[in-house]
Amino acid sequence: MEPTARSIARTYSDREYADPWEKVEDYQRVQAYAAEHPKAGRTAVGTALELPAGRVRPWLNGGKPDSVHGIDTASANGWLDPSSKMAGALVEVLAHILAGGSINETFVPAITLGRRVDREAIEAAFTAVGVDAHCRNLDSDQRATELYPATDASVLGRCLVAMGAPHGVKTALDSVPAVVWESSESLRRRFVEIYVAHRGAYFETKATTRIQEERPKSYMADLHELIDESVSSPVSRGEQGITISAEAARELGLT
């Protein structure tokens, strides 16, 4: 399951490598060769592996590519090839991001508080993946209140991007990420509960809710299918969005 070392590496940009994963592989080759030939200098290692000596030198002196640092951090947090429990926690954070958050240009994820999604719920989602959360704009009337990871924020963001979250603008996403469809039925249901809690419109006079988003039709079709399979009551899709009946809304825990 995503994220993997390869998919995390490919969230990094690199001027020397068209595929950033190849840089990780070269770094690993250098470390393996140096372990077998501890007296070899940068020139000998570079010649043996057909790599420039200038690239090899920092790797022999304790330096690491940024992508390797990211992979190591992800592994230490349990995000790399995650266990079933951690995978579920990551999918829940992904739901929060897709429905009520974003990942900025430096890969820091942030989740916005909502009428049905309070600070405690978002903090719990971050805690489940092993990070504390900071809050910003709590006292601002001009900007939305958001929570973001207190530690390893950009690496968590890269892991979420590797799982299918958009980096930057969300409106171009044309489908629900494959990792959601590959999850268990209960986890897909949890994804839907989080998503609808963020995006479902609140009406004082009725329990019906609607989701209206400026997204590609293919994404909305995917979302409709995901919600519809999670409840036994009616959910319909039209040109203006997705309508979740009062009965379906109650099934999803909306009040």
mmCIF file of C-alpha atoms in Angstrom:
data_model
loop_
_atom_site.group_PDB
_atom_site.id
_atom_site.type_symbol
_atom_site.label_atom_id
_atom_site.label_comp_id
_atom_site.label_asym_id
_atom_site.label_seq_id
_atom_site.Cartn_x
_atom_site.Cartn_y
_atom_site.Cartn_z
ATOM 1 C CA MET A 1 0.000 0.000 0.000
ATOM 2 C CA GLU A 2 1.043 3.579 -0.558
ATOM 3 C CA PRO A 3 3.068 5.362 0.500
ATOM 4 C CA THR A 4 6.192 3.497 -0.538
ATOM 5 C CA ALA A 5 9.797 4.662 -0.640
ATOM 6 C CA ARG A 6 9.551 5.033 -4.411
ATOM 7 C CA SER A 7 6.351 7.111 -4.369
ATOM 8 C CA ILE A 8 7.648 9.361 -1.586
ATOM 9 C CA ALA A 9 10.921 9.940 -3.459
ATOM 10 C CA ARG A 10 8.991 11.018 -6.534
ATOM 11 C CA THR A 11 7.389 13.907 -4.640
ATOM 12 C CA TYR A 12 10.834 15.538 -4.604
ATOM 13 C CA SER A 13 12.182 17.544 -7.521
ATOM 14 C CA ASP A 14 15.771 17.127 -8.637
ATOM 15 C CA ARG A 15 17.934 18.978 -11.140
ATOM 16 C CA GLU A 16 20.244 16.021 -11.725
ATOM 17 C CA TYR A 17 17.706 13.199 -12.081
ATOM 18 C CA ALA A 18 14.616 13.036 -14.240
ATOM 19 C CA ASP A 19 13.311 10.369 -11.863
ATOM 20 C CA PRO A 20 14.145 11.283 -8.228
ATOM 21 C CA TRP A 21 13.863 7.633 -7.229
ATOM 22 C CA GLU A 22 17.034 6.933 -9.232
ATOM 23 C CA LYS A 23 18.908 9.292 -6.932
ATOM 24 C CA VAL A 24 17.814 7.229 -3.954
ATOM 25 C CA GLU A 25 18.973 4.086 -5.719
ATOM 26 C CA ASP A 26 22.358 5.668 -6.512
ATOM 27 C CA TYR A 27 22.746 6.756 -2.890
ATOM 28 C CA GLN A 28 21.989 3.206 -1.768
ATOM 29 C CA ARG A 29 24.501 1.821 -4.281
ATOM 30 C CA VAL A 30 27.182 4.170 -2.957
ATOM 31 C CA GLN A 31 26.505 3.129 0.644
ATOM 32 C CA ALA A 32 26.582 -0.561 -0.252
ATOM 33 C CA TYR A 33 29.842 -0.217 -2.228
ATOM 34 C CA ALA A 34 31.478 1.835 0.513
ATOM 35 C CA ALA A 35 30.526 -0.781 3.110
ATOM 36 C CA GLU A 36 32.229 -3.480 1.027
ATOM 37 C CA HIS A 37 35.240 -1.291 0.162
ATOM 38 C CA PRO A 38 35.799 0.905 3.254
ATOM 39 C CA LYS A 39 39.157 2.236 2.003
ATOM 40 C CA ALA A 40 37.835 3.403 -1.371
ATOM 41 C CA GLY A 41 37.743 7.186 -1.833
ATOM 42 C CA ARG A 42 35.187 9.225 -3.722
ATOM 43 C CA THR A 43 37.038 8.889 -7.021
ATOM 44 C CA ALA A 44 37.302 5.115 -6.767
ATOM 45 C CA VAL A 45 33.674 4.766 -5.717
ATOM 46 C CA GLY A 46 32.507 7.117 -8.446
ATOM 47 C CA THR A 47 34.535 5.288 -11.091
ATOM 48 C CA ALA A 48 33.269 1.893 -9.973
ATOM 49 C CA LEU A 49 29.630 3.028 -10.000
ATOM 50 C CA GLU A 50 29.932 5.405 -12.973
ATOM 51 C CA LEU A 51 28.940 8.415 -10.884
ATOM 52 C CA PRO A 52 30.611 11.849 -10.665
ATOM 53 C CA ALA A 53 33.035 12.037 -7.753
ATOM 54 C CA GLY A 54 31.485 15.351 -6.709
ATOM 55 C CA ARG A 55 28.119 13.659 -6.266
ATOM 56 C CA VAL A 56 29.589 10.753 -4.342
ATOM 57 C CA ARG A 57 31.695 12.814 -1.920
ATOM 58 C CA PRO A 58 28.928 14.179 0.357
ATOM 59 C CA TRP A 59 27.255 10.769 0.465
ATOM 60 C CA LEU A 60 30.485 9.246 1.757
ATOM 61 C CA ASN A 61 30.778 11.984 4.402
ATOM 62 C CA GLY A 62 27.395 11.464 6.039
ATOM 63 C CA GLY A 63 25.306 13.559 3.676
ATOM 64 C CA LYS A 64 21.979 12.307 2.324
ATOM 65 C CA PRO A 65 19.687 13.457 -0.474
ATOM 66 C CA ASP A 66 16.555 15.201 0.782
ATOM 67 C CA SER A 67 14.496 12.327 -0.581
ATOM 68 C CA VAL A 68 16.408 9.830 1.564
ATOM 69 C CA HIS A 69 15.875 11.993 4.644
ATOM 70 C CA GLY A 70 12.171 12.017 3.820
ATOM 71 C CA ILE A 71 12.011 8.266 3.361
ATOM 72 C CA ASP A 72 13.881 7.721 6.641
ATOM 73 C CA THR A 73 11.473 10.040 8.481
ATOM 74 C CA ALA A 74 8.444 8.338 6.966
ATOM 75 C CA SER A 75 9.825 4.940 7.952
ATOM 76 C CA ALA A 76 10.530 6.073 11.526
ATOM 77 C CA ASN A 77 6.920 7.254 11.852
ATOM 78 C CA GLY A 78 5.472 4.039 10.458
ATOM 79 C CA TRP A 79 4.110 5.753 7.329
ATOM 80 C CA LEU A 80 6.257 3.794 4.883
ATOM 81 C CA ASP A 81 4.538 0.567 3.770
ATOM 82 C CA PRO A 82 2.237 1.112 6.767
ATOM 83 C CA SER A 83 0.620 -1.479 8.996
ATOM 84 C CA SER A 84 -3.123 -1.938 8.618
ATOM 85 C CA LYS A 85 -3.783 0.278 11.645
ATOM 86 C CA MET A 86 -1.513 3.066 10.407
ATOM 87 C CA ALA A 87 -2.867 2.715 6.875
ATOM 88 C CA GLY A 88 -6.353 3.296 8.228
ATOM 89 C CA ALA A 89 -5.212 6.356 10.162
ATOM 90 C CA LEU A 90 -3.525 7.774 7.052
ATOM 91 C CA VAL A 91 -6.679 7.237 4.973
ATOM 92 C CA GLU A 92 -8.684 9.129 7.595
ATOM 93 C CA VAL A 93 -6.252 12.066 7.402
ATOM 94 C CA LEU A 94 -6.532 11.846 3.613
ATOM 95 C CA ALA A 95 -10.315 12.186 3.950
ATOM 96 C CA HIS A 96 -9.885 15.318 6.056
ATOM 97 C CA ILE A 97 -7.485 16.789 3.494
ATOM 98 C CA LEU A 98 -9.664 16.046 0.460
ATOM 99 C CA ALA A 99 -12.819 17.367 2.093
ATOM 100 C CA GLY A 100 -11.661 20.108 4.409
ATOM 101 C CA GLY A 101 -7.974 20.747 4.011
ATOM 102 C CA SER A 102 -5.073 21.315 1.667
ATOM 103 C CA ILE A 103 -1.365 20.647 1.154
ATOM 104 C CA ASN A 104 0.602 23.804 0.424
ATOM 105 C CA GLU A 105 3.590 24.440 -1.826
ATOM 106 C CA THR A 106 6.024 23.209 0.863
ATOM 107 C CA PHE A 107 3.972 20.025 1.363
ATOM 108 C CA VAL A 108 2.586 21.027 4.759
ATOM 109 C CA PRO A 109 -0.949 19.631 5.231
ATOM 110 C CA ALA A 110 -3.577 21.661 7.073
ATOM 111 C CA ILE A 111 -7.181 20.853 7.992
ATOM 112 C CA THR A 112 -9.903 23.460 8.524
ATOM 113 C CA LEU A 113 -12.356 23.309 11.413
ATOM 114 C CA GLY A 114 -16.016 23.102 10.433
ATOM 115 C CA ARG A 115 -19.511 23.085 11.890
ATOM 116 C CA ARG A 116 -19.440 19.298 12.281
ATOM 117 C CA VAL A 117 -15.651 18.785 12.487
ATOM 118 C CA ASP A 118 -14.215 20.278 15.642
ATOM 119 C CA ARG A 119 -10.676 20.730 16.852
ATOM 120 C CA GLU A 120 -10.733 17.549 18.931
ATOM 121 C CA ALA A 121 -11.661 15.406 15.896
ATOM 122 C CA ILE A 122 -8.823 16.788 13.798
ATOM 123 C CA GLU A 123 -6.310 16.522 16.637
ATOM 124 C CA ALA A 124 -7.355 12.888 17.068
ATOM 125 C CA ALA A 125 -6.747 12.232 13.361
ATOM 126 C CA PHE A 126 -3.231 13.646 13.583
ATOM 127 C CA THR A 127 -2.550 11.815 16.855
ATOM 128 C CA ALA A 128 -3.502 8.525 15.189
ATOM 129 C CA VAL A 129 -0.658 8.973 12.679
ATOM 130 C CA GLY A 130 1.759 9.881 15.456
ATOM 131 C CA VAL A 131 1.993 13.683 15.362
ATOM 132 C CA ASP A 132 0.732 16.502 17.546
ATOM 133 C CA ALA A 133 -1.113 19.404 15.972
ATOM 134 C CA HIS A 134 -0.672 23.168 16.071
ATOM 135 C CA CYS A 135 -3.576 25.556 15.561
ATOM 136 C CA ARG A 136 -3.510 28.812 13.617
ATOM 137 C CA ASN A 137 -5.971 31.650 13.014
ATOM 138 C CA LEU A 138 -7.997 30.655 16.085
ATOM 139 C CA ASP A 139 -8.852 34.261 16.929
ATOM 140 C CA SER A 140 -9.084 35.559 13.366
ATOM 141 C CA ASP A 141 -12.382 36.581 11.802
ATOM 142 C CA GLN A 142 -10.749 36.886 8.383
ATOM 143 C CA ARG A 143 -9.092 33.496 8.005
ATOM 144 C CA ALA A 144 -10.259 29.934 8.622
ATOM 145 C CA THR A 145 -9.007 28.173 11.742
ATOM 146 C CA GLU A 146 -6.663 25.356 10.718
ATOM 147 C CA LEU A 147 -4.702 22.575 12.369
ATOM 148 C CA TYR A 148 -1.389 21.330 10.987
ATOM 149 C CA PRO A 149 1.249 18.828 12.153
ATOM 150 C CA ALA A 150 3.656 20.053 14.799
ATOM 151 C CA THR A 151 6.418 17.708 13.615
ATOM 152 C CA ASP A 152 7.482 16.141 10.305
ATOM 153 C CA ALA A 153 4.749 18.118 8.568
ATOM 154 C CA SER A 154 6.223 18.204 5.079
ATOM 155 C CA VAL A 155 7.037 14.490 5.109
ATOM 156 C CA LEU A 156 3.485 13.632 6.168
ATOM 157 C CA GLY A 157 2.270 15.888 3.369
ATOM 158 C CA ARG A 158 4.458 14.065 0.852
ATOM 159 C CA CYS A 159 3.096 10.735 2.084
ATOM 160 C CA LEU A 160 -0.457 12.001 1.557
ATOM 161 C CA VAL A 161 0.450 13.207 -1.941
ATOM 162 C CA ALA A 162 1.926 9.776 -2.656
ATOM 163 C CA MET A 163 -1.453 8.362 -1.594
ATOM 164 C CA GLY A 164 -3.262 10.552 -4.105
ATOM 165 C CA ALA A 165 -3.893 13.830 -2.314
ATOM 166 C CA PRO A 166 -3.460 16.892 -4.536
ATOM 167 C CA HIS A 167 -0.435 19.124 -3.961
ATOM 168 C CA GLY A 168 -1.869 22.618 -4.082
ATOM 169 C CA VAL A 169 -5.168 23.208 -5.876
ATOM 170 C CA LYS A 170 -7.676 20.396 -5.283
ATOM 171 C CA THR A 171 -10.114 21.108 -8.094
ATOM 172 C CA ALA A 172 -8.053 19.292 -10.732
ATOM 173 C CA LEU A 173 -8.344 15.936 -8.949
ATOM 174 C CA ASP A 174 -10.420 13.792 -11.298
ATOM 175 C CA SER A 175 -11.075 10.723 -9.135
ATOM 176 C CA VAL A 176 -11.172 9.511 -5.569
ATOM 177 C CA PRO A 177 -7.650 8.155 -4.883
ATOM 178 C CA ALA A 178 -7.175 4.446 -5.541
ATOM 179 C CA VAL A 179 -5.963 3.887 -1.976
ATOM 180 C CA VAL A 180 -9.497 4.638 -0.762
ATOM 181 C CA TRP A 181 -11.086 2.069 -3.074
ATOM 182 C CA GLU A 182 -8.472 -0.476 -2.011
ATOM 183 C CA SER A 183 -9.360 0.001 1.669
ATOM 184 C CA SER A 184 -11.720 -2.202 3.646
ATOM 185 C CA GLU A 185 -15.452 -1.581 3.538
ATOM 186 C CA SER A 186 -15.416 -0.216 7.084
ATOM 187 C CA LEU A 187 -12.581 2.193 6.279
ATOM 188 C CA ARG A 188 -14.346 3.405 3.127
ATOM 189 C CA ARG A 189 -17.393 4.061 5.304
ATOM 190 C CA ARG A 190 -15.223 6.036 7.748
ATOM 191 C CA PHE A 191 -13.773 8.022 4.840
ATOM 192 C CA VAL A 192 -17.322 8.898 3.760
ATOM 193 C CA GLU A 193 -18.356 9.911 7.286
ATOM 194 C CA ILE A 194 -15.421 12.320 7.528
ATOM 195 C CA TYR A 195 -15.937 13.674 4.021
ATOM 196 C CA VAL A 196 -19.648 14.345 4.440
ATOM 197 C CA ALA A 197 -19.101 15.878 7.877
ATOM 198 C CA HIS A 198 -16.798 18.431 6.248
ATOM 199 C CA ARG A 199 -18.627 19.038 2.980
ATOM 200 C CA GLY A 200 -22.300 18.351 3.669
ATOM 201 C CA ALA A 201 -24.339 21.565 3.730
ATOM 202 C CA TYR A 202 -26.163 22.268 6.999
ATOM 203 C CA PHE A 203 -29.872 23.061 6.859
ATOM 204 C CA GLU A 204 -31.713 24.187 10.008
ATOM 205 C CA THR A 205 -35.101 22.957 8.801
ATOM 206 C CA LYS A 206 -34.217 19.521 7.396
ATOM 207 C CA ALA A 207 -31.804 16.656 7.866
ATOM 208 C CA THR A 208 -31.082 16.264 4.148
ATOM 209 C CA THR A 209 -27.607 17.431 3.165
ATOM 210 C CA ARG A 210 -25.904 18.281 -0.109
ATOM 211 C CA ILE A 211 -22.348 18.329 -1.357
ATOM 212 C CA GLN A 212 -21.561 20.913 -4.022
ATOM 213 C CA GLU A 213 -18.003 21.222 -5.247
ATOM 214 C CA GLU A 214 -16.228 22.607 -8.274
ATOM 215 C CA ARG A 215 -14.690 19.301 -9.279
ATOM 216 C CA PRO A 216 -14.520 17.274 -12.491
ATOM 217 C CA LYS A 217 -17.631 15.188 -13.184
ATOM 218 C CA SER A 218 -15.555 12.030 -12.926
ATOM 219 C CA TYR A 219 -14.560 12.941 -9.366
ATOM 220 C CA MET A 220 -18.147 13.670 -8.362
ATOM 221 C CA ALA A 221 -19.264 10.381 -9.915
ATOM 222 C CA ASP A 222 -16.613 8.549 -7.887
ATOM 223 C CA LEU A 223 -17.641 10.357 -4.712
ATOM 224 C CA HIS A 224 -21.309 9.572 -5.303
ATOM 225 C CA GLU A 225 -20.527 5.889 -5.778
ATOM 226 C CA LEU A 226 -18.444 5.833 -2.607
ATOM 227 C CA ILE A 227 -21.171 7.468 -0.517
ATOM 228 C CA ASP A 228 -23.941 5.376 -2.066
ATOM 229 C CA GLU A 229 -22.196 2.082 -1.293
ATOM 230 C CA SER A 230 -21.706 3.144 2.336
ATOM 231 C CA VAL A 231 -25.390 3.631 3.194
ATOM 232 C CA SER A 232 -28.649 1.798 2.525
ATOM 233 C CA SER A 233 -30.745 4.964 2.121
ATOM 234 C CA PRO A 234 -31.019 7.112 -1.036
ATOM 235 C CA VAL A 235 -28.114 9.211 -2.337
ATOM 236 C CA SER A 236 -28.529 10.944 -5.690
ATOM 237 C CA ARG A 237 -26.291 12.906 -8.028
ATOM 238 C CA GLY A 238 -27.310 15.731 -10.335
ATOM 239 C CA GLU A 239 -25.690 18.574 -12.235
ATOM 240 C CA GLN A 240 -25.459 20.671 -9.079
ATOM 241 C CA GLY A 241 -23.956 18.094 -6.768
ATOM 242 C CA ILE A 242 -24.788 15.140 -4.538
ATOM 243 C CA THR A 243 -27.941 14.976 -2.416
ATOM 244 C CA ILE A 244 -27.841 12.775 0.673
ATOM 245 C CA SER A 245 -31.289 11.930 1.998
ATOM 246 C CA ALA A 246 -32.165 12.556 5.637
ATOM 247 C CA GLU A 247 -32.111 8.820 6.295
ATOM 248 C CA ALA A 248 -28.660 8.431 4.709
ATOM 249 C CA ALA A 249 -27.384 11.460 6.616
ATOM 250 C CA ARG A 250 -28.519 9.899 9.873
ATOM 251 C CA GLU A 251 -26.780 6.651 8.909
ATOM 252 C CA LEU A 252 -23.572 8.655 8.570
ATOM 253 C CA GLY A 253 -24.025 10.163 12.010
ATOM 254 C CA LEU A 254 -25.014 13.665 10.898
ATOM 255 C CA THR A 255 -27.391 15.567 13.161
#
